[in-house]
Each structure stands twice: as C-alpha cells, then as structure tokens.
mmCIF file of C-alpha atoms in Angstrom:
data_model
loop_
_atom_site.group_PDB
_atom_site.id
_atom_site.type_symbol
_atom_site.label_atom_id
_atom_site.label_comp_id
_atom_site.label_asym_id
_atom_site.label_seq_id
_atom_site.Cartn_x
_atom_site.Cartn_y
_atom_site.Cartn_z
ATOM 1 C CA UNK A 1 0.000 0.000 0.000
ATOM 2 C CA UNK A 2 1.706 3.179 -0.825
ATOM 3 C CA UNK A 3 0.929 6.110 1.756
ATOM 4 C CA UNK A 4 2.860 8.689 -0.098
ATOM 5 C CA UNK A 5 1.116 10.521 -2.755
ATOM 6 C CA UNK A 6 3.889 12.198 -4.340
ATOM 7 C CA UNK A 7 6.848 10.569 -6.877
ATOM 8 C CA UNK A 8 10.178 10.576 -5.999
ATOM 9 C CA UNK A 9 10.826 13.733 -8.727
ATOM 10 C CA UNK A 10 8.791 15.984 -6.608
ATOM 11 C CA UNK A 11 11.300 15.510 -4.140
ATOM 12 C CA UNK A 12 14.122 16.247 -6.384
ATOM 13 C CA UNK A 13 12.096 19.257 -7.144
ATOM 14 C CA UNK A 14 11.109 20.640 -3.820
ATOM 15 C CA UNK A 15 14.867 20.041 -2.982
ATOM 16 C CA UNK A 16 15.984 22.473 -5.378
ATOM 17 C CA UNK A 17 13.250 24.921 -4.763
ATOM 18 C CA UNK A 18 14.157 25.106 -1.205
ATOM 19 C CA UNK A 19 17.359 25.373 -2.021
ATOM 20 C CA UNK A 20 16.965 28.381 -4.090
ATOM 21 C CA UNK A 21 14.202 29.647 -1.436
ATOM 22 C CA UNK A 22 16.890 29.147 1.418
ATOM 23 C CA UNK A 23 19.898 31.209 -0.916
ATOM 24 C CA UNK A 24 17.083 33.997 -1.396
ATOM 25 C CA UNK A 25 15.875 34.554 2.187
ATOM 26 C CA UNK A 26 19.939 34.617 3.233
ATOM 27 C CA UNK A 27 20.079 36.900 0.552
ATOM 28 C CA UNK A 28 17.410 39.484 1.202
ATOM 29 C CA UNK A 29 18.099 39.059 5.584
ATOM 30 C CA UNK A 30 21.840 40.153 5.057
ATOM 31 C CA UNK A 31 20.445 43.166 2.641
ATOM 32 C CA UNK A 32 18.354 44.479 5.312
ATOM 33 C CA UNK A 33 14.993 44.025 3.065
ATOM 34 C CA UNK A 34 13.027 42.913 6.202
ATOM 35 C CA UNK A 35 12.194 46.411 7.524
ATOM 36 C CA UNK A 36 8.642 46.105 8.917
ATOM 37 C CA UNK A 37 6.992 47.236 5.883
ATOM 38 C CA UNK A 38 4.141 45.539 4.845
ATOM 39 C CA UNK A 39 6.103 44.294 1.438
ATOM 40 C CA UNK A 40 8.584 42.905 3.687
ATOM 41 C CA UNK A 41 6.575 40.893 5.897
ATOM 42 C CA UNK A 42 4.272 39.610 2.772
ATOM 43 C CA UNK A 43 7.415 38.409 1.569
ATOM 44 C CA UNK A 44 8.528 37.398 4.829
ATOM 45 C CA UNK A 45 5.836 35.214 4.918
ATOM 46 C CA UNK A 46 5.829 33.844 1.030
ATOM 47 C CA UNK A 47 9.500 32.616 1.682
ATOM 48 C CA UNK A 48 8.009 30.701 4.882
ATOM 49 C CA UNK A 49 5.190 29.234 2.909
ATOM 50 C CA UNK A 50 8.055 28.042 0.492
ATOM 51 C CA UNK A 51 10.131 26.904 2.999
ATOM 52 C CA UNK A 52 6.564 24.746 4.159
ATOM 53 C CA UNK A 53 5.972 23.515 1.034
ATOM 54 C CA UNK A 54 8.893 22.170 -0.214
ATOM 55 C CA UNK A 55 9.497 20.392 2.567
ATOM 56 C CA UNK A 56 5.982 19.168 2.535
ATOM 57 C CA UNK A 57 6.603 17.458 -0.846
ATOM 58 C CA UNK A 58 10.158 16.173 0.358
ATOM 59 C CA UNK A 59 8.691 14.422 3.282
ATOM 60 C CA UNK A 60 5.466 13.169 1.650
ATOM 61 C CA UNK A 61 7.424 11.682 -1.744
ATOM 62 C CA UNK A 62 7.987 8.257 -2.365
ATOM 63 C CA UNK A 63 11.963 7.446 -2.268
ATOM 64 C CA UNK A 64 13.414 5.719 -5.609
ATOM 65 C CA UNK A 65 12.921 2.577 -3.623
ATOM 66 C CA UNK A 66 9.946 2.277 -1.258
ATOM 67 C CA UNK A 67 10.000 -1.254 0.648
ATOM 68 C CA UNK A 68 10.079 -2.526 4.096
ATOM 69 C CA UNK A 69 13.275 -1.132 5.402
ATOM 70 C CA UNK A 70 12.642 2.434 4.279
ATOM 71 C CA UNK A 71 8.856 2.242 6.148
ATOM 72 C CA UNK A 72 10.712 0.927 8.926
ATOM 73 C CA UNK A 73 13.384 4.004 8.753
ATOM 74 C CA UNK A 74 10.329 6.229 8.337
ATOM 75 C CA UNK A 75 9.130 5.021 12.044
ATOM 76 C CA UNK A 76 12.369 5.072 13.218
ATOM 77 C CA UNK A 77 12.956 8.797 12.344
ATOM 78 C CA UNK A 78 9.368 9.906 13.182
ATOM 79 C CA UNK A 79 10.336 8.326 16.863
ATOM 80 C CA UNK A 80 13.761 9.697 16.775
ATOM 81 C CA UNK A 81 12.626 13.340 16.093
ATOM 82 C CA UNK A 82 9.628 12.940 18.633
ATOM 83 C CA UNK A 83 11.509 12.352 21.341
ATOM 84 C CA UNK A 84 14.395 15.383 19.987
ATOM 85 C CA UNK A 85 11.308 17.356 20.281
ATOM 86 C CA UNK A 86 10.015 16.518 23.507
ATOM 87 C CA UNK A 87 13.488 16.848 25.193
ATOM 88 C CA UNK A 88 13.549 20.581 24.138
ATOM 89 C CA UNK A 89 10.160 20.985 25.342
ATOM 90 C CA UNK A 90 10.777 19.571 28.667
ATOM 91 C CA UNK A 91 14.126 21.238 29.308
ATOM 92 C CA UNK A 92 12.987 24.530 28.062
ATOM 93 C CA UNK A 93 10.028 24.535 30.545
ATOM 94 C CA UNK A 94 12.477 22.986 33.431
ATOM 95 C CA UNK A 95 14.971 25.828 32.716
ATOM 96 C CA UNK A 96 12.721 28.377 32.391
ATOM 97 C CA UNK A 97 11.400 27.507 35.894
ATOM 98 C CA UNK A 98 14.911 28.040 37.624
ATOM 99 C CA UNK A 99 15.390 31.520 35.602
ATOM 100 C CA UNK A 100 14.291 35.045 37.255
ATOM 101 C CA UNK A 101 11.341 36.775 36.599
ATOM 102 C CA UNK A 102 12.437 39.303 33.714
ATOM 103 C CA UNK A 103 14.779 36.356 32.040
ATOM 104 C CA UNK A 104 11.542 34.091 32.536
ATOM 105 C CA UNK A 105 9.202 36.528 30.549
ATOM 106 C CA UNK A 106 12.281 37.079 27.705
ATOM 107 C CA UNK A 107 12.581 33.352 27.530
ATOM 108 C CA UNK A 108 8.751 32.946 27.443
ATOM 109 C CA UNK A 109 8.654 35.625 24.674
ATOM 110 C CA UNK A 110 11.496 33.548 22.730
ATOM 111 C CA UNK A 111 9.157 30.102 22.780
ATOM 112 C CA UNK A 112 6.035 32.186 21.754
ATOM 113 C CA UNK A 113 8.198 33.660 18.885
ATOM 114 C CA UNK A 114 9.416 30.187 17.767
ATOM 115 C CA UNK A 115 7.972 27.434 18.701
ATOM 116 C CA UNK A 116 4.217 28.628 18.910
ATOM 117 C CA UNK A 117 3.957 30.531 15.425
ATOM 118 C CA UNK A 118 4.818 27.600 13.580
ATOM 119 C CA UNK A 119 8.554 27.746 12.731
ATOM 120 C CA UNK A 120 9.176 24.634 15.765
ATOM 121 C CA UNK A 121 7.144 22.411 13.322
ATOM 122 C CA UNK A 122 9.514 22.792 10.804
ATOM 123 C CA UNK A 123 12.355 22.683 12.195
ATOM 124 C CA UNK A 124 10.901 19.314 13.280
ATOM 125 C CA UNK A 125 10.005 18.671 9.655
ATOM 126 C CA UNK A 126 13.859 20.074 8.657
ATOM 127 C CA UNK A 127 15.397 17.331 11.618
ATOM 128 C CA UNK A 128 13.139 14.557 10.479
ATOM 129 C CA UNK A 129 14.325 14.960 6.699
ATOM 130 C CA UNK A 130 18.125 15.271 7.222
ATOM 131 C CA UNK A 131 17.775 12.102 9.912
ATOM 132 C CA UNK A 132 15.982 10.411 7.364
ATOM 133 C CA UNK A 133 18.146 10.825 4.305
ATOM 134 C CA UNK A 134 21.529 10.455 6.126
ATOM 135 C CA UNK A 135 20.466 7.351 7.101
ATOM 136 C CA UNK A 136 19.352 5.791 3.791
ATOM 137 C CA UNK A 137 22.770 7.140 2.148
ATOM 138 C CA UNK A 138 24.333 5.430 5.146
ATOM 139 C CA UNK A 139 22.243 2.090 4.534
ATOM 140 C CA UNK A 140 23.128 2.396 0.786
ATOM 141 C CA UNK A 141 26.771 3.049 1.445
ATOM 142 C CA UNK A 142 26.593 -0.144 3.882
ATOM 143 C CA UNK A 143 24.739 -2.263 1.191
ATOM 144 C CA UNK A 144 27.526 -1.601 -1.822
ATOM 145 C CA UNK A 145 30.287 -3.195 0.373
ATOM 146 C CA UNK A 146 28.409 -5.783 1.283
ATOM 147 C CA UNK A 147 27.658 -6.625 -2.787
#
C-alpha cells in the first residue's frame, strides 16, 4: 500500500526549490529588506510558505525505492525526532522555571516567537528529513560493500 502521494521527482524538485528559497531569504536578511513594511513581511511570509511547502513534498514523496526497510526508517525517524522534540520541550520549561522573573518573561517571549507561530514544526520537519536521508545514504553506502 503506498501512503505517499507524491513521486520521488517531486522531491528532487522541492529540494531544489528550497534550495533556491533558502539562498534567497539569506540573501534578502543580510540586505536588510526585512524592515517592517508591509512588502517585507508579505514576503517574509511567502518565503516561509516556500520553505513549508517544499518540505511538505520532500517528506510526503515516495523514495526511488519504497519497501520494508525504508517504512521501517520512516518510524524510526518519526520516533527519533519525537523524542528530539520533547526533550527541548521539557528542558525549556524545566529551565525556564529556575530563571528570574524578567529572564523568565524574555525566555517565554522567545518560545512564543518560535515554537508557537509555527517555525518549531519545521524545524521538526527540517530534523526529520536530514535524519531520514543520512540514514538511507548510510544504509546504501553499507549495502555496496556488502555486494
């Protein structure tokens, strides 16, 4: 049963578009274009809807070859970056509980900023793709010396 809607070339293509997306928003943050205008942070926000869809289409693509092991690396990774995730959750709240009250509210600011608004989802997303294809390129660079 295949549970990934996408072919493998839409991950070769979302690959390059974030890419590009990723050299643009590097780009336009070192020219100072984000300036609080409103063209800034519609653009702001276009590059993050890139950012979200490319790696939408890398994650939900089917890899060259989809069998047993990779479904099994799939739950493997998935468990992998659930528990990264967790254990930043949990010591964020435990340190923020031994931290004054004005470094408390700065660090409770900080999580709003980037973890509640979206951007801690993908850099879940990010962590579960580069744990996912490191280990298949490890698995297939294990496989050719075994042949």
């Amino acid at each position: 049963m295949n549970n990934f809607p996408l072919p493998h070339k839409f991950q070769k293509i979302a690959m390059v578009v974030f890419i590009v997306n990723l050299l643009i928003a590097i780009a336009l943050i070192s020219s100072s274009v984000f300036n609080g205008t409103t063209t800034a942070r519609i653009l702001q926000s276009l590059i993050v809807i890139i950012f979200y869809l490319s790696i939408l289409c890398c994650l939900f693509s089917q890899e060259k070859v989809e069998d047993e092991y990779i479904s099994s690396l799939r739950l493997r990774t998935i468990s992998i970056v659930a528990f990264i995730g967790l254990a930043i959750i949990v010591f964020l709240n435990f340190y923020q509980s031994l931290l004054p009250t004005d470094k408390f509210e700065a660090l409770k600011a900080w999580r709003k900023d980037h973890f509640w608004n979206g951007n801690y989802v993908l850099y879940m997303a990010v962590l579960y793709f580069v744990i996912f294809k490191f280990s298949t390129k490890l698995n297939n660079k294990e496989d050719e010396k075994h042949d």
